């Protein structure tokens, strides 16, 4: 399983720790994010991650910015991307179980690093529940 990660300056510290965490668990990780605290614009890194996911170069994505909103707004412009924001482990589970998010977005400035790992664990391991949730996903496209 290959996971792509992208982050702006607000998510750089958590990204570095999370890349190591995921590699230690055996995941391949591709880094699309910035590696310095210098300010960047989140679309610069969100669009390449979306393109890679849609091209099958990565299997899932994780994105972090200050609130999560910039990343989610960018990513969800791409048909086929379902980017959902999670701010605690239960929402991390639900964003997979109910929303089948193929990109997990987290608000780096509003959660602790231990919460990041707990959210990612829930999202990676939760099964999509299908059924009424698939019907709702199918109805998203207007
Ligand atoms: C950067 O200051 C901040 O605007 C960005 O990380 C994100 O929160 C935008 O949605």
XYZ file of C-alpha atoms and ligand atoms in Angstrom:
152
model
C 0.000 0.000 0.000
C 1.402 3.360 -1.042
C 0.225 6.474 0.758
C 0.847 9.988 -0.553
C 1.200 12.800 1.970
C 0.968 16.504 1.332
C 1.247 19.439 3.706
C 1.803 23.157 3.705
C 4.016 24.960 6.242
C 1.405 24.466 8.984
C 1.717 20.689 8.717
C 5.428 20.190 8.196
C 6.367 18.966 11.682
C 3.509 16.485 11.895
C 4.230 15.303 8.346
C 7.831 14.410 9.194
C 6.764 12.364 12.213
C 3.873 10.740 10.363
C 6.025 9.648 7.414
C 8.304 7.806 9.839
C 5.331 6.326 11.696
C 3.795 4.955 8.502
C 7.093 3.602 7.149
C 7.663 1.802 10.458
C 4.281 0.153 9.931
C 5.357 -1.063 6.477
C 3.591 1.470 4.244
C 5.287 2.982 1.227
C 5.055 6.759 1.578
C 5.408 9.368 -1.158
C 5.955 12.913 0.081
C 4.213 15.650 -1.935
C 4.439 18.266 0.821
C 6.812 21.030 1.679
C 9.716 20.139 3.983
C 10.395 23.588 5.432
C 8.418 26.023 7.632
C 8.520 28.649 4.868
C 5.047 29.683 3.768
C 3.607 27.992 0.677
C 0.147 27.949 -0.900
C -1.704 24.689 -0.232
C -2.881 24.230 -3.876
C 0.769 23.764 -4.905
C 0.886 20.459 -3.059
C -2.775 19.395 -3.005
C -3.222 19.184 -6.782
C -0.154 16.953 -7.394
C -1.350 14.543 -4.704
C -4.819 14.380 -6.296
C -3.305 13.789 -9.740
C -1.126 10.966 -8.407
C -4.067 9.291 -6.685
C -6.273 9.479 -9.768
C -3.401 8.128 -11.909
C -3.002 5.133 -9.582
C 0.504 6.099 -8.498
C -0.589 6.104 -4.860
C -3.428 4.161 -3.195
C -4.553 6.696 -0.588
C -3.683 10.246 0.450
C -3.201 12.202 3.644
C -3.193 16.013 3.645
C -2.516 18.513 6.420
C -2.770 22.287 6.574
C -3.735 24.670 9.380
C -7.492 24.075 9.421
C -7.743 21.296 6.831
C -10.134 23.386 4.790
C -7.741 24.640 2.129
C -6.550 21.133 1.352
C -10.062 19.685 1.330
C -11.401 22.421 -0.938
C -8.587 21.871 -3.456
C -8.672 18.099 -3.388
C -12.429 17.869 -3.787
C -12.218 19.794 -7.054
C -10.881 16.568 -8.590
C -13.590 14.136 -9.710
C -12.874 10.841 -7.997
C -11.275 12.362 -4.940
C -13.216 12.197 -1.685
C -11.229 14.272 0.796
C -12.716 14.357 4.291
C -11.525 16.312 7.315
C -11.107 14.463 10.626
C -10.201 16.077 13.953
C -10.487 13.117 16.323
C -10.175 9.324 16.027
C -13.921 8.650 15.843
C -14.328 11.092 12.980
C -11.285 9.414 11.411
C -13.149 6.095 11.532
C -16.386 7.587 10.214
C -14.763 9.436 7.324
C -13.797 5.991 5.968
C -16.786 3.943 7.196
C -19.425 6.390 5.971
C -17.716 8.690 3.466
C -15.149 6.303 1.921
C -12.622 9.128 1.957
C -9.649 8.299 -0.220
C -7.828 11.313 1.198
C -7.769 11.980 4.943
C -7.371 15.675 5.741
C -6.334 16.881 9.206
C -6.208 20.377 10.763
C -2.608 20.471 11.996
C -3.042 23.641 14.057
C -5.981 22.253 16.013
C -4.907 18.729 16.979
C -1.936 17.211 18.791
C 0.536 14.853 17.147
C -0.700 11.813 19.136
C -4.171 12.595 17.797
C -2.760 12.563 14.254
C -1.527 8.977 14.676
C -4.782 7.866 16.308
C -6.887 9.438 13.544
C -4.742 7.882 10.807
C -4.939 4.436 12.453
C -8.738 4.596 12.552
C -9.045 5.793 8.979
C -6.638 3.172 7.620
C -8.250 0.230 9.394
C -11.965 1.072 9.291
C -13.943 -0.796 6.622
C -16.303 1.147 4.368
C -19.833 0.148 5.388
C -21.422 0.434 1.917
C -25.227 0.232 1.701
C -26.904 3.576 2.346
C -23.490 5.220 2.482
C -22.680 4.080 -1.063
C -26.052 5.457 -2.213
C -25.185 8.828 -0.674
C -21.729 8.853 -2.250
C -23.251 8.004 -5.628
C -25.565 11.032 -5.253
C -22.789 13.534 -4.500
C -22.101 14.350 -8.152
C -24.839 16.851 -9.166
C -1.860 28.858 6.358
O -1.634 29.974 7.163
C -3.301 28.416 6.428
O -4.129 29.344 5.822
C -3.472 27.059 5.798
O -2.617 26.158 6.428
C -4.846 26.444 5.886
O -5.351 26.520 7.185
C -5.829 26.908 4.917
O -6.945 26.409 4.846
